[in-house]
Amino acid sequence: MDENMNNNMSEAENTVVSEPEEKTETKKSVGREIFEWIYSIVLAVIIAMCIKWLFFDVVRVDGLSMYPTLNDNDRLIVTKLGYEPKQGDIIILDSTYNKREAYYDRLAEEKGKDELSGFEKLIKSLSLPKDLKKVYYVKRVIATEGQTVDLIDGNVYVDGEQLDEPYYSGETYSIDPTVEYPVTVDEGCIFVMGDNRGHSLDSRSSQLGEVKTEAVLGHSQLRIFPFNAIGRTK
């Protein structure tokens, strides 16, 4: 009898109560499904960011500097990859690029460096003064590097020839006495204007000046809003 009791006790001590196999598999299935959802969301975000950074973007027009070609609140698709600005193109540019780069140069000089690294610029960008944060403008390319821009009797001349501007029927004049004409566009830069010449802060002003090609976000290709005005931008 004692031997039977000992055997029973031994069996009880060695018995491990486990969850039903079906319940365990259900938990694994739910965990796997949650992981797959998180993985899919993260992957989709990364892909979307890569597409936005490399290929194209959707931007909103703010203001009337490109009127009547573009209107306030228009939505545009802008292409990026491999784009090189050409005369007549409508582009999106970073209007504070020059000031921000000058700021980075001053910081580098204070550290005894020729320039800040890309990582250092990224860190500094998180605490930039308000007037150095990115502000995008939409403008038209009037001339590219090496070309000469002149304003004569209300008309725009590029390399001595009057510019054909079917998108604008008014006259074009200087808006900043510190900018003298003719102007030869520097290497790696473009000269831009808004189509609404009387209400556009552009390369005619020293506040913006010539735009470095690195400051160009991309080329406006298509207006997708408002729906009654969908079409190519040109």
mmCIF file of C-alpha atoms in Angstrom, residues 29-188:
data_model
loop_
_atom_site.group_PDB
_atom_site.id
_atom_site.type_symbol
_atom_site.label_atom_id
_atom_site.label_comp_id
_atom_site.label_asym_id
_atom_site.label_seq_id
_atom_site.Cartn_x
_atom_site.Cartn_y
_atom_site.Cartn_z
ATOM 1 C CA SER A 29 -1.404 32.891 -34.495
ATOM 2 C CA VAL A 30 -2.562 36.178 -32.906
ATOM 3 C CA GLY A 31 1.024 37.179 -32.080
ATOM 4 C CA ARG A 32 2.149 36.406 -35.617
ATOM 5 C CA GLU A 33 -0.743 38.395 -37.057
ATOM 6 C CA ILE A 34 0.069 41.431 -34.868
ATOM 7 C CA PHE A 35 3.730 41.237 -35.901
ATOM 8 C CA GLU A 36 2.798 41.017 -39.577
ATOM 9 C CA TRP A 37 0.505 44.059 -39.254
ATOM 10 C CA ILE A 38 3.239 46.110 -37.548
ATOM 11 C CA TYR A 39 5.815 44.942 -40.093
ATOM 12 C CA SER A 40 3.519 45.858 -43.008
ATOM 13 C CA ILE A 41 2.759 49.313 -41.582
ATOM 14 C CA VAL A 42 6.436 50.111 -40.940
ATOM 15 C CA LEU A 43 7.404 48.858 -44.394
ATOM 16 C CA ALA A 44 4.646 50.941 -46.026
ATOM 17 C CA VAL A 45 5.778 54.075 -44.170
ATOM 18 C CA ILE A 46 9.407 53.540 -45.227
ATOM 19 C CA ILE A 47 8.401 52.992 -48.859
ATOM 20 C CA ALA A 48 6.160 56.085 -48.809
ATOM 21 C CA MET A 49 8.983 58.193 -47.343
ATOM 22 C CA CYS A 50 11.424 56.925 -49.984
ATOM 23 C CA ILE A 51 8.957 57.698 -52.792
ATOM 24 C CA LYS A 52 8.319 61.181 -51.357
ATOM 25 C CA TRP A 53 12.038 61.883 -50.935
ATOM 26 C CA LEU A 54 13.264 60.462 -54.233
ATOM 27 C CA PHE A 55 10.512 60.433 -56.813
ATOM 28 C CA PHE A 56 7.624 62.840 -56.381
ATOM 29 C CA ASP A 57 5.686 64.937 -53.910
ATOM 30 C CA VAL A 58 2.331 66.683 -53.672
ATOM 31 C CA VAL A 59 2.504 70.376 -52.721
ATOM 32 C CA ARG A 60 -0.028 73.117 -52.100
ATOM 33 C CA VAL A 61 0.300 76.545 -53.683
ATOM 34 C CA ASP A 62 0.168 79.289 -51.069
ATOM 35 C CA GLY A 63 -0.413 82.761 -52.499
ATOM 36 C CA LEU A 64 -0.835 84.353 -55.909
ATOM 37 C CA SER A 65 2.734 84.910 -57.112
ATOM 38 C CA MET A 66 2.120 82.543 -60.057
ATOM 39 C CA TYR A 67 -1.342 83.850 -60.976
ATOM 40 C CA PRO A 68 -2.966 83.347 -63.486
ATOM 41 C CA THR A 69 -0.998 80.175 -64.253
ATOM 42 C CA LEU A 70 -1.557 78.850 -60.731
ATOM 43 C CA ASN A 71 -3.956 79.870 -57.996
ATOM 44 C CA ASP A 72 -3.884 79.878 -54.220
ATOM 45 C CA ASN A 73 -4.570 76.374 -52.794
ATOM 46 C CA ASP A 74 -3.856 74.545 -56.063
ATOM 47 C CA ARG A 75 -2.354 71.086 -55.505
ATOM 48 C CA LEU A 76 0.577 70.078 -57.686
ATOM 49 C CA ILE A 77 2.480 66.869 -58.337
ATOM 50 C CA VAL A 78 6.203 67.603 -58.324
ATOM 51 C CA THR A 79 8.762 65.178 -59.773
ATOM 52 C CA LYS A 80 12.252 65.005 -58.280
ATOM 53 C CA LEU A 81 14.513 62.167 -59.401
ATOM 54 C CA GLY A 82 17.196 63.287 -61.855
ATOM 55 C CA TYR A 83 15.580 66.666 -62.474
ATOM 56 C CA GLU A 84 17.713 69.518 -63.829
ATOM 57 C CA PRO A 85 16.062 72.960 -64.077
ATOM 58 C CA LYS A 86 15.375 74.223 -67.600
ATOM 59 C CA GLN A 87 14.259 77.606 -68.841
ATOM 60 C CA GLY A 88 10.472 77.921 -68.697
ATOM 61 C CA ASP A 89 9.944 75.159 -66.112
ATOM 62 C CA ILE A 90 7.708 75.737 -63.102
ATOM 63 C CA ILE A 91 9.630 74.607 -60.039
ATOM 64 C CA ILE A 92 9.324 74.336 -56.266
ATOM 65 C CA LEU A 93 12.303 75.774 -54.378
ATOM 66 C CA ASP A 94 13.495 76.154 -50.813
ATOM 67 C CA SER A 95 13.555 79.931 -50.324
ATOM 68 C CA THR A 96 15.698 79.854 -47.162
ATOM 69 C CA TYR A 97 18.375 77.495 -48.509
ATOM 70 C CA ASN A 98 21.078 80.155 -48.973
ATOM 71 C CA LYS A 99 20.554 81.660 -45.520
ATOM 72 C CA ARG A 100 20.528 78.236 -43.881
ATOM 73 C CA GLU A 101 23.735 77.149 -45.619
ATOM 74 C CA ALA A 102 25.399 80.427 -44.568
ATOM 75 C CA TYR A 103 24.324 79.657 -40.989
ATOM 76 C CA TYR A 104 25.841 76.170 -41.198
ATOM 77 C CA ASP A 105 29.058 77.670 -42.596
ATOM 78 C CA ARG A 106 29.294 80.022 -39.604
ATOM 79 C CA LEU A 107 28.830 77.109 -37.204
ATOM 80 C CA ALA A 108 31.512 75.134 -39.024
ATOM 81 C CA GLU A 109 33.897 78.081 -38.847
ATOM 82 C CA GLU A 110 33.315 78.366 -35.105
ATOM 83 C CA LYS A 111 34.312 74.699 -34.783
ATOM 84 C CA GLY A 112 37.369 75.159 -36.972
ATOM 85 C CA LYS A 113 35.910 73.020 -39.785
ATOM 86 C CA ASP A 114 35.530 73.639 -43.501
ATOM 87 C CA GLU A 115 31.917 72.469 -43.347
ATOM 88 C CA LEU A 116 29.481 70.537 -41.185
ATOM 89 C CA SER A 117 28.768 66.908 -41.972
ATOM 90 C CA GLY A 118 25.361 65.837 -43.190
ATOM 91 C CA PHE A 119 24.647 64.316 -39.775
ATOM 92 C CA GLU A 120 25.619 67.545 -37.984
ATOM 93 C CA LYS A 121 23.335 69.541 -40.267
ATOM 94 C CA LEU A 122 20.503 67.113 -39.538
ATOM 95 C CA ILE A 123 20.967 67.573 -35.777
ATOM 96 C CA LYS A 124 21.161 71.364 -36.115
ATOM 97 C CA SER A 125 18.056 71.397 -38.306
ATOM 98 C CA LEU A 126 16.008 70.272 -35.305
ATOM 99 C CA SER A 127 16.675 73.581 -33.525
ATOM 100 C CA LEU A 128 16.976 76.099 -36.367
ATOM 101 C CA PRO A 129 15.924 79.717 -35.863
ATOM 102 C CA LYS A 130 12.441 80.292 -37.255
ATOM 103 C CA ASP A 131 13.664 82.411 -40.179
ATOM 104 C CA LEU A 132 15.927 79.573 -41.371
ATOM 105 C CA LYS A 133 13.334 76.813 -41.503
ATOM 106 C CA LYS A 134 12.318 75.612 -44.954
ATOM 107 C CA VAL A 135 9.775 77.754 -46.791
ATOM 108 C CA TYR A 136 8.896 76.585 -50.295
ATOM 109 C CA TYR A 137 8.154 78.920 -53.217
ATOM 110 C CA VAL A 138 6.713 78.073 -56.619
ATOM 111 C CA LYS A 139 8.386 80.032 -59.436
ATOM 112 C CA ARG A 140 9.273 79.849 -63.122
ATOM 113 C CA VAL A 141 12.825 79.381 -64.379
ATOM 114 C CA ILE A 142 13.818 82.416 -66.467
ATOM 115 C CA ALA A 143 17.494 81.608 -67.002
ATOM 116 C CA THR A 144 20.065 78.982 -66.036
ATOM 117 C CA GLU A 145 23.772 79.231 -65.241
ATOM 118 C CA GLY A 146 25.820 81.336 -67.620
ATOM 119 C CA GLN A 147 22.813 83.052 -69.178
ATOM 120 C CA THR A 148 22.379 86.814 -68.912
ATOM 121 C CA VAL A 149 19.090 88.386 -67.802
ATOM 122 C CA ASP A 150 18.153 91.977 -68.581
ATOM 123 C CA LEU A 151 15.012 94.077 -68.099
ATOM 124 C CA ILE A 152 14.421 96.644 -70.834
ATOM 125 C CA ASP A 153 11.271 98.753 -71.258
ATOM 126 C CA GLY A 154 9.176 96.294 -69.251
ATOM 127 C CA ASN A 155 10.380 93.235 -71.181
ATOM 128 C CA VAL A 156 12.635 90.361 -70.140
ATOM 129 C CA TYR A 157 15.709 89.624 -72.242
ATOM 130 C CA VAL A 158 17.849 86.507 -71.944
ATOM 131 C CA ASP A 159 21.199 86.512 -73.749
ATOM 132 C CA GLY A 160 20.129 89.582 -75.691
ATOM 133 C CA GLU A 161 16.853 88.142 -77.001
ATOM 134 C CA GLN A 162 13.411 89.113 -75.746
ATOM 135 C CA LEU A 163 11.900 86.209 -73.844
ATOM 136 C CA ASP A 164 8.702 84.748 -75.291
ATOM 137 C CA GLU A 165 6.288 84.616 -72.342
ATOM 138 C CA PRO A 166 2.822 83.416 -73.391
ATOM 139 C CA TYR A 167 1.969 82.891 -69.717
ATOM 140 C CA TYR A 168 2.320 86.635 -68.920
ATOM 141 C CA SER A 169 0.901 89.664 -70.712
ATOM 142 C CA GLY A 170 2.083 92.468 -68.418
ATOM 143 C CA GLU A 171 5.369 94.300 -68.014
ATOM 144 C CA THR A 172 8.357 93.281 -65.901
ATOM 145 C CA TYR A 173 10.409 95.734 -63.873
ATOM 146 C CA SER A 174 13.134 95.678 -61.245
ATOM 147 C CA ILE A 175 11.856 95.397 -57.667
ATOM 148 C CA ASP A 176 15.163 95.924 -55.816
ATOM 149 C CA PRO A 177 17.579 98.807 -56.505
ATOM 150 C CA THR A 178 20.478 96.720 -55.178
ATOM 151 C CA VAL A 179 20.111 94.241 -58.061
ATOM 152 C CA GLU A 180 21.747 95.698 -61.178
ATOM 153 C CA TYR A 181 21.037 94.560 -64.731
ATOM 154 C CA PRO A 182 22.134 92.839 -66.844
ATOM 155 C CA VAL A 183 22.684 89.885 -64.503
ATOM 156 C CA THR A 184 24.742 86.853 -65.508
ATOM 157 C CA VAL A 185 23.559 83.782 -63.622
ATOM 158 C CA ASP A 186 26.249 82.163 -61.480
ATOM 159 C CA GLU A 187 27.407 78.588 -61.942
ATOM 160 C CA GLY A 188 25.109 76.094 -60.237
#
